[in-house]
């Protein structure tokens, strides 16, 4: 109850260059002054919840404030239409993002060390390669993000971090008719595992969903 919504004053500036009609190279800088944000549900101990002197262990979402986030985004993509057939259907794209946050206001309950902004990786990037014709296409994508904070405190009181991980996906599509398309979609082809830790050498969870196909 009584949560304020996410509020921020944001600014970004970007430069785009289009070498040809099928290509783009761009870079951007962004900054956010977050005056109000919602902290994921967590347990707070010894809270005078009703203001009557009794203390409770309360599990709820709370508001944070005063976070300053800044970062850069870089991207490039092209289709190699200038190549002779059949290579003129080849293409690719890459993007990279770096983010950092200050004055988050979350602290390790055991050490007092300030924690990073939840669910925010410092480094992330995507690599995509594809081949397309008027009838069919194939696309392969690799998505990576570095370690990020999932929760300020777990059952042990330690913060919970999700290890860095990369995921490989692929998709094949074929246009049977202008109104009917067939596709095969595969996700997490390398069977990446989501590992949550409560500090170095302290694995909290090990989640493996395997590959997914459609």
PDB file of C-alpha atoms in Angstrom:
ATOM      1  CA  UNK A   1       0.000   0.000   0.000  1.00  0.00           C
ATOM      2  CA  UNK A   2       0.928   3.686  -0.470  1.00  0.00           C
ATOM      3  CA  UNK A   3       3.584   2.992  -3.100  1.00  0.00           C
ATOM      4  CA  UNK A   4       4.703   5.830  -5.344  1.00  0.00           C
ATOM      5  CA  UNK A   5       5.063   4.984  -9.058  1.00  0.00           C
ATOM      6  CA  UNK A   6       8.312   4.955 -10.984  1.00  0.00           C
ATOM      7  CA  UNK A   7       9.349   8.560 -11.641  1.00  0.00           C
ATOM      8  CA  UNK A   8      12.495   9.783 -13.350  1.00  0.00           C
ATOM      9  CA  UNK A   9      13.900  12.741 -15.236  1.00  0.00           C
ATOM     10  CA  UNK A  10      15.596  11.267 -18.294  1.00  0.00           C
ATOM     11  CA  UNK A  11      17.919  12.633 -20.946  1.00  0.00           C
ATOM     12  CA  UNK A  12      19.605  10.985 -23.900  1.00  0.00           C
ATOM     13  CA  UNK A  13      21.552  12.073 -26.941  1.00  0.00           C
ATOM     14  CA  UNK A  14      22.284   9.878 -29.953  1.00  0.00           C
ATOM     15  CA  UNK A  15      24.212  10.012 -33.197  1.00  0.00           C
ATOM     16  CA  UNK A  16      23.090   7.870 -36.157  1.00  0.00           C
ATOM     17  CA  UNK A  17      24.912   7.233 -39.411  1.00  0.00           C
ATOM     18  CA  UNK A  18      23.345   5.422 -42.370  1.00  0.00           C
ATOM     19  CA  UNK A  19      26.115   4.325 -44.769  1.00  0.00           C
ATOM     20  CA  UNK A  20      23.412   2.983 -47.122  1.00  0.00           C
ATOM     21  CA  UNK A  21      19.709   2.150 -47.059  1.00  0.00           C
ATOM     22  CA  UNK A  22      20.389  -1.252 -45.421  1.00  0.00           C
ATOM     23  CA  UNK A  23      22.881  -0.200 -42.740  1.00  0.00           C
ATOM     24  CA  UNK A  24      23.081   1.810 -39.533  1.00  0.00           C
ATOM     25  CA  UNK A  25      25.833   2.675 -37.050  1.00  0.00           C
ATOM     26  CA  UNK A  26      24.821   4.572 -33.941  1.00  0.00           C
ATOM     27  CA  UNK A  27      25.871   5.548 -30.456  1.00  0.00           C
ATOM     28  CA  UNK A  28      23.892   7.041 -27.589  1.00  0.00           C
ATOM     29  CA  UNK A  29      24.492   8.403 -24.097  1.00  0.00           C
ATOM     30  CA  UNK A  30      21.675   8.392 -21.536  1.00  0.00           C
ATOM     31  CA  UNK A  31      21.170   9.487 -17.961  1.00  0.00           C
ATOM     32  CA  UNK A  32      18.270   9.036 -15.525  1.00  0.00           C
ATOM     33  CA  UNK A  33      17.619  10.792 -12.229  1.00  0.00           C
ATOM     34  CA  UNK A  34      15.203   8.352 -10.589  1.00  0.00           C
ATOM     35  CA  UNK A  35      13.207  10.124  -7.895  1.00  0.00           C
ATOM     36  CA  UNK A  36      10.933   7.163  -7.130  1.00  0.00           C
ATOM     37  CA  UNK A  37      11.151   3.452  -7.920  1.00  0.00           C
ATOM     38  CA  UNK A  38       9.679   0.221  -6.564  1.00  0.00           C
ATOM     39  CA  UNK A  39      11.905  -2.247  -4.752  1.00  0.00           C
ATOM     40  CA  UNK A  40      10.910  -5.875  -5.313  1.00  0.00           C
ATOM     41  CA  UNK A  41       9.135  -7.595  -2.453  1.00  0.00           C
ATOM     42  CA  UNK A  42      11.481  -8.350   0.411  1.00  0.00           C
ATOM     43  CA  UNK A  43      11.354  -9.097   4.142  1.00  0.00           C
ATOM     44  CA  UNK A  44      12.060  -6.232   6.518  1.00  0.00           C
ATOM     45  CA  UNK A  45      12.617  -7.216  10.135  1.00  0.00           C
ATOM     46  CA  UNK A  46      11.429  -5.400  13.239  1.00  0.00           C
ATOM     47  CA  UNK A  47       9.053  -2.949  11.526  1.00  0.00           C
ATOM     48  CA  UNK A  48       6.609  -0.897  13.671  1.00  0.00           C
ATOM     49  CA  UNK A  49       4.054  -1.491  10.935  1.00  0.00           C
ATOM     50  CA  UNK A  50       0.989  -0.023  12.697  1.00  0.00           C
ATOM     51  CA  UNK A  51       2.803   2.682  14.678  1.00  0.00           C
ATOM     52  CA  UNK A  52       1.724   1.174  18.025  1.00  0.00           C
ATOM     53  CA  UNK A  53       5.093  -0.050  19.317  1.00  0.00           C
ATOM     54  CA  UNK A  54       4.676  -3.650  18.173  1.00  0.00           C
ATOM     55  CA  UNK A  55       7.287  -4.848  15.682  1.00  0.00           C
ATOM     56  CA  UNK A  56       6.732  -7.279  12.835  1.00  0.00           C
ATOM     57  CA  UNK A  57       8.666  -9.027  10.111  1.00  0.00           C
ATOM     58  CA  UNK A  58       6.976  -7.604   7.021  1.00  0.00           C
ATOM     59  CA  UNK A  59       7.281  -8.918   3.479  1.00  0.00           C
ATOM     60  CA  UNK A  60       6.265  -6.218   1.024  1.00  0.00           C
ATOM     61  CA  UNK A  61       7.356  -3.973  -1.806  1.00  0.00           C
ATOM     62  CA  UNK A  62       8.891  -0.635  -0.841  1.00  0.00           C
ATOM     63  CA  UNK A  63       9.912   2.602  -2.508  1.00  0.00           C
ATOM     64  CA  UNK A  64      13.457   3.635  -3.255  1.00  0.00           C
ATOM     65  CA  UNK A  65      14.569   7.080  -4.348  1.00  0.00           C
ATOM     66  CA  UNK A  66      17.502   9.197  -5.461  1.00  0.00           C
ATOM     67  CA  UNK A  67      19.159   6.786  -7.907  1.00  0.00           C
ATOM     68  CA  UNK A  68      21.299   8.188 -10.701  1.00  0.00           C
ATOM     69  CA  UNK A  69      21.770   5.918 -13.731  1.00  0.00           C
ATOM     70  CA  UNK A  70      23.922   6.600 -16.763  1.00  0.00           C
ATOM     71  CA  UNK A  71      25.273   4.592 -19.638  1.00  0.00           C
ATOM     72  CA  UNK A  72      25.981   4.218 -23.322  1.00  0.00           C
ATOM     73  CA  UNK A  73      24.406   2.215 -26.144  1.00  0.00           C
ATOM     74  CA  UNK A  74      26.204   1.228 -29.342  1.00  0.00           C
ATOM     75  CA  UNK A  75      24.745  -0.605 -32.322  1.00  0.00           C
ATOM     76  CA  UNK A  76      25.492  -1.528 -35.907  1.00  0.00           C
ATOM     77  CA  UNK A  77      23.606  -3.567 -38.486  1.00  0.00           C
ATOM     78  CA  UNK A  78      23.731  -4.228 -42.214  1.00  0.00           C
ATOM     79  CA  UNK A  79      22.542  -6.480 -45.011  1.00  0.00           C
ATOM     80  CA  UNK A  80      25.196  -7.368 -47.566  1.00  0.00           C
ATOM     81  CA  UNK A  81      23.068  -6.650 -50.634  1.00  0.00           C
ATOM     82  CA  UNK A  82      26.159  -5.492 -52.567  1.00  0.00           C
ATOM     83  CA  UNK A  83      27.555  -9.037 -52.597  1.00  0.00           C
ATOM     84  CA  UNK A  84      26.875 -11.322 -55.574  1.00  0.00           C
ATOM     85  CA  UNK A  85      24.125 -13.940 -55.274  1.00  0.00           C
ATOM     86  CA  UNK A  86      23.597 -16.038 -53.258  1.00  0.00           C
ATOM     87  CA  UNK A  87      25.501 -14.053 -50.603  1.00  0.00           C
ATOM     88  CA  UNK A  88      23.367 -10.922 -51.002  1.00  0.00           C
ATOM     89  CA  UNK A  89      20.900 -12.290 -48.445  1.00  0.00           C
ATOM     90  CA  UNK A  90      23.432 -12.302 -45.618  1.00  0.00           C
ATOM     91  CA  UNK A  91      23.214  -9.789 -42.802  1.00  0.00           C
ATOM     92  CA  UNK A  92      24.065  -9.145 -39.201  1.00  0.00           C
ATOM     93  CA  UNK A  93      23.570  -6.855 -36.234  1.00  0.00           C
ATOM     94  CA  UNK A  94      25.355  -6.129 -32.965  1.00  0.00           C
ATOM     95  CA  UNK A  95      24.513  -3.911 -30.015  1.00  0.00           C
ATOM     96  CA  UNK A  96      26.181  -3.219 -26.674  1.00  0.00           C
ATOM     97  CA  UNK A  97      24.975  -1.423 -23.550  1.00  0.00           C
ATOM     98  CA  UNK A  98      26.932  -0.265 -20.503  1.00  0.00           C
ATOM     99  CA  UNK A  99      25.085   1.039 -17.424  1.00  0.00           C
ATOM    100  CA  UNK A 100      26.093   2.111 -13.945  1.00  0.00           C
ATOM    101  CA  UNK A 101      24.097   3.448 -11.000  1.00  0.00           C
ATOM    102  CA  UNK A 102      24.922   5.647  -7.999  1.00  0.00           C
ATOM    103  CA  UNK A 103      23.153   6.346  -4.699  1.00  0.00           C
ATOM    104  CA  UNK A 104      20.974   3.244  -4.969  1.00  0.00           C
ATOM    105  CA  UNK A 105      20.246   3.197  -1.239  1.00  0.00           C
ATOM    106  CA  UNK A 106      20.261  -0.599  -0.891  1.00  0.00           C
ATOM    107  CA  UNK A 107      22.834  -2.166   1.417  1.00  0.00           C
ATOM    108  CA  UNK A 108      24.067  -5.625   2.308  1.00  0.00           C
ATOM    109  CA  UNK A 109      22.442  -6.319   5.686  1.00  0.00           C
ATOM    110  CA  UNK A 110      25.473  -8.297   6.854  1.00  0.00           C
ATOM    111  CA  UNK A 111      28.372  -6.147   5.640  1.00  0.00           C
ATOM    112  CA  UNK A 112      26.830  -2.708   5.125  1.00  0.00           C
ATOM    113  CA  UNK A 113      28.218  -2.561   1.579  1.00  0.00           C
ATOM    114  CA  UNK A 114      26.096  -0.628  -0.926  1.00  0.00           C
ATOM    115  CA  UNK A 115      24.440  -2.821  -3.544  1.00  0.00           C
ATOM    116  CA  UNK A 116      23.941  -2.195  -7.266  1.00  0.00           C
ATOM    117  CA  UNK A 117      20.598  -1.278  -8.808  1.00  0.00           C
ATOM    118  CA  UNK A 118      18.361  -4.407  -8.967  1.00  0.00           C
ATOM    119  CA  UNK A 119      17.982  -6.277 -12.277  1.00  0.00           C
ATOM    120  CA  UNK A 120      20.574  -4.036 -13.959  1.00  0.00           C
ATOM    121  CA  UNK A 121      23.642  -5.568 -15.597  1.00  0.00           C
ATOM    122  CA  UNK A 122      26.654  -3.359 -16.171  1.00  0.00           C
ATOM    123  CA  UNK A 123      27.343  -4.999 -19.509  1.00  0.00           C
ATOM    124  CA  UNK A 124      25.007  -6.581 -22.040  1.00  0.00           C
ATOM    125  CA  UNK A 125      25.191  -7.273 -25.757  1.00  0.00           C
ATOM    126  CA  UNK A 126      23.369  -9.026 -28.590  1.00  0.00           C
ATOM    127  CA  UNK A 127      24.841 -10.601 -31.719  1.00  0.00           C
ATOM    128  CA  UNK A 128      22.597 -11.566 -34.636  1.00  0.00           C
ATOM    129  CA  UNK A 129      23.366 -13.197 -37.980  1.00  0.00           C
ATOM    130  CA  UNK A 130      20.768 -13.925 -40.641  1.00  0.00           C
ATOM    131  CA  UNK A 131      20.156 -15.002 -44.224  1.00  0.00           C
ATOM    132  CA  UNK A 132      16.969 -13.974 -45.981  1.00  0.00           C
ATOM    133  CA  UNK A 133      15.362 -14.552 -49.374  1.00  0.00           C
ATOM    134  CA  UNK A 134      11.847 -13.800 -50.579  1.00  0.00           C
ATOM    135  CA  UNK A 135      10.795 -17.370 -49.664  1.00  0.00           C
ATOM    136  CA  UNK A 136      12.749 -18.329 -46.543  1.00  0.00           C
ATOM    137  CA  UNK A 137      15.031 -17.029 -43.806  1.00  0.00           C
ATOM    138  CA  UNK A 138      17.241 -18.269 -41.013  1.00  0.00           C
ATOM    139  CA  UNK A 139      18.314 -16.206 -38.016  1.00  0.00           C
ATOM    140  CA  UNK A 140      20.705 -16.943 -35.139  1.00  0.00           C
ATOM    141  CA  UNK A 141      20.980 -14.657 -32.104  1.00  0.00           C
ATOM    142  CA  UNK A 142      23.218 -14.669 -29.019  1.00  0.00           C
ATOM    143  CA  UNK A 143      22.152 -12.571 -26.010  1.00  0.00           C
ATOM    144  CA  UNK A 144      24.479 -11.920 -23.071  1.00  0.00           C
ATOM    145  CA  UNK A 145      24.220  -9.986 -19.827  1.00  0.00           C
ATOM    146  CA  UNK A 146      26.651  -9.741 -16.924  1.00  0.00           C
ATOM    147  CA  UNK A 147      25.840 -10.456 -13.275  1.00  0.00           C
ATOM    148  CA  UNK A 148      22.929  -8.541 -11.727  1.00  0.00           C
ATOM    149  CA  UNK A 149      21.236  -8.173  -8.348  1.00  0.00           C
ATOM    150  CA  UNK A 150      17.993 -10.138  -7.990  1.00  0.00           C
ATOM    151  CA  UNK A 151      17.217  -9.355  -4.352  1.00  0.00           C
ATOM    152  CA  UNK A 152      18.742  -7.292  -1.556  1.00  0.00           C
ATOM    153  CA  UNK A 153      18.463 -10.124   0.992  1.00  0.00           C
ATOM    154  CA  UNK A 154      17.749 -13.849   0.751  1.00  0.00           C
ATOM    155  CA  UNK A 155      16.957 -16.372   3.468  1.00  0.00           C
ATOM    156  CA  UNK A 156      20.522 -16.098   4.761  1.00  0.00           C
ATOM    157  CA  UNK A 157      20.433 -12.296   4.828  1.00  0.00           C
ATOM    158  CA  UNK A 158      22.903 -12.137   1.954  1.00  0.00           C
ATOM    159  CA  UNK A 159      22.020 -10.346  -1.282  1.00  0.00           C
ATOM    160  CA  UNK A 160      21.105 -12.581  -4.218  1.00  0.00           C
ATOM    161  CA  UNK A 161      22.969 -12.198  -7.513  1.00  0.00           C
ATOM    162  CA  UNK A 162      22.288 -13.916 -10.819  1.00  0.00           C
ATOM    163  CA  UNK A 163      25.472 -15.026 -12.580  1.00  0.00           C
ATOM    164  CA  UNK A 164      26.350 -13.697 -16.002  1.00  0.00           C
ATOM    165  CA  UNK A 165      24.941 -15.824 -18.815  1.00  0.00           C
ATOM    166  CA  UNK A 166      24.479 -15.963 -22.568  1.00  0.00           C
ATOM    167  CA  UNK A 167      21.610 -17.499 -24.535  1.00  0.00           C
ATOM    168  CA  UNK A 168      21.672 -18.766 -28.108  1.00  0.00           C
ATOM    169  CA  UNK A 169      18.422 -18.790 -30.105  1.00  0.00           C
ATOM    170  CA  UNK A 170      17.677 -19.665 -33.747  1.00  0.00           C
ATOM    171  CA  UNK A 171      14.682 -19.490 -36.069  1.00  0.00           C
ATOM    172  CA  UNK A 172      13.939 -20.832 -39.553  1.00  0.00           C
ATOM    173  CA  UNK A 173      10.955 -19.533 -41.530  1.00  0.00           C
ATOM    174  CA  UNK A 174       9.504 -20.584 -44.876  1.00  0.00           C
ATOM    175  CA  UNK A 175       6.699 -18.862 -46.768  1.00  0.00           C
ATOM    176  CA  UNK A 176       4.550 -21.677 -48.144  1.00  0.00           C
ATOM    177  CA  UNK A 177       2.097 -19.185 -49.655  1.00  0.00           C
ATOM    178  CA  UNK A 178       1.654 -15.416 -49.185  1.00  0.00           C
ATOM    179  CA  UNK A 179      -0.905 -16.263 -46.468  1.00  0.00           C
ATOM    180  CA  UNK A 180       0.830 -19.243 -44.817  1.00  0.00           C
ATOM    181  CA  UNK A 181       4.216 -19.377 -43.116  1.00  0.00           C
ATOM    182  CA  UNK A 182       6.022 -22.334 -41.531  1.00  0.00           C
ATOM    183  CA  UNK A 183       8.681 -21.812 -38.872  1.00  0.00           C
ATOM    184  CA  UNK A 184      10.903 -23.713 -36.452  1.00  0.00           C
ATOM    185  CA  UNK A 185      12.007 -21.818 -33.366  1.00  0.00           C
ATOM    186  CA  UNK A 186      14.699 -22.981 -30.932  1.00  0.00           C
ATOM    187  CA  UNK A 187      15.598 -21.188 -27.700  1.00  0.00           C
ATOM    188  CA  UNK A 188      18.518 -21.618 -25.298  1.00  0.00           C
ATOM    189  CA  UNK A 189      20.211 -24.035 -27.675  1.00  0.00           C
ATOM    190  CA  UNK A 190      23.317 -24.212 -25.469  1.00  0.00           C
ATOM    191  CA  UNK A 191      21.201 -25.250 -22.422  1.00  0.00           C
ATOM    192  CA  UNK A 192      22.381 -22.301 -20.353  1.00  0.00           C
ATOM    193  CA  UNK A 193      21.662 -22.492 -16.613  1.00  0.00           C
ATOM    194  CA  UNK A 194      20.434 -19.665 -14.367  1.00  0.00           C
ATOM    195  CA  UNK A 195      22.619 -19.666 -11.262  1.00  0.00           C
ATOM    196  CA  UNK A 196      21.727 -17.477  -8.286  1.00  0.00           C
ATOM    197  CA  UNK A 197      24.371 -16.931  -5.597  1.00  0.00           C
ATOM    198  CA  UNK A 198      24.474 -15.285  -2.179  1.00  0.00           C
ATOM    199  CA  UNK A 199      28.131 -14.344  -2.523  1.00  0.00           C
ATOM    200  CA  UNK A 200      31.268 -15.989  -3.824  1.00  0.00           C
ATOM    201  CA  UNK A 201      31.082 -19.747  -3.281  1.00  0.00           C
ATOM    202  CA  UNK A 202      27.480 -19.620  -2.004  1.00  0.00           C
ATOM    203  CA  UNK A 203      25.123 -21.014  -4.653  1.00  0.00           C
ATOM    204  CA  UNK A 204      21.526 -20.241  -3.745  1.00  0.00           C
ATOM    205  CA  UNK A 205      19.689 -21.816  -6.690  1.00  0.00           C
ATOM    206  CA  UNK A 206      20.494 -23.679  -9.891  1.00  0.00           C
ATOM    207  CA  UNK A 207      17.673 -23.488 -12.431  1.00  0.00           C
ATOM    208  CA  UNK A 208      17.892 -25.486 -15.639  1.00  0.00           C
ATOM    209  CA  UNK A 209      15.019 -25.388 -18.116  1.00  0.00           C
ATOM    210  CA  UNK A 210      16.923 -26.898 -21.042  1.00  0.00           C
ATOM    211  CA  UNK A 211      16.221 -26.156 -24.680  1.00  0.00           C
ATOM    212  CA  UNK A 212      12.814 -25.070 -25.962  1.00  0.00           C
ATOM    213  CA  UNK A 213      11.434 -25.721 -29.428  1.00  0.00           C
ATOM    214  CA  UNK A 214       8.337 -24.516 -31.230  1.00  0.00           C
TER     215      UNK A 214
END
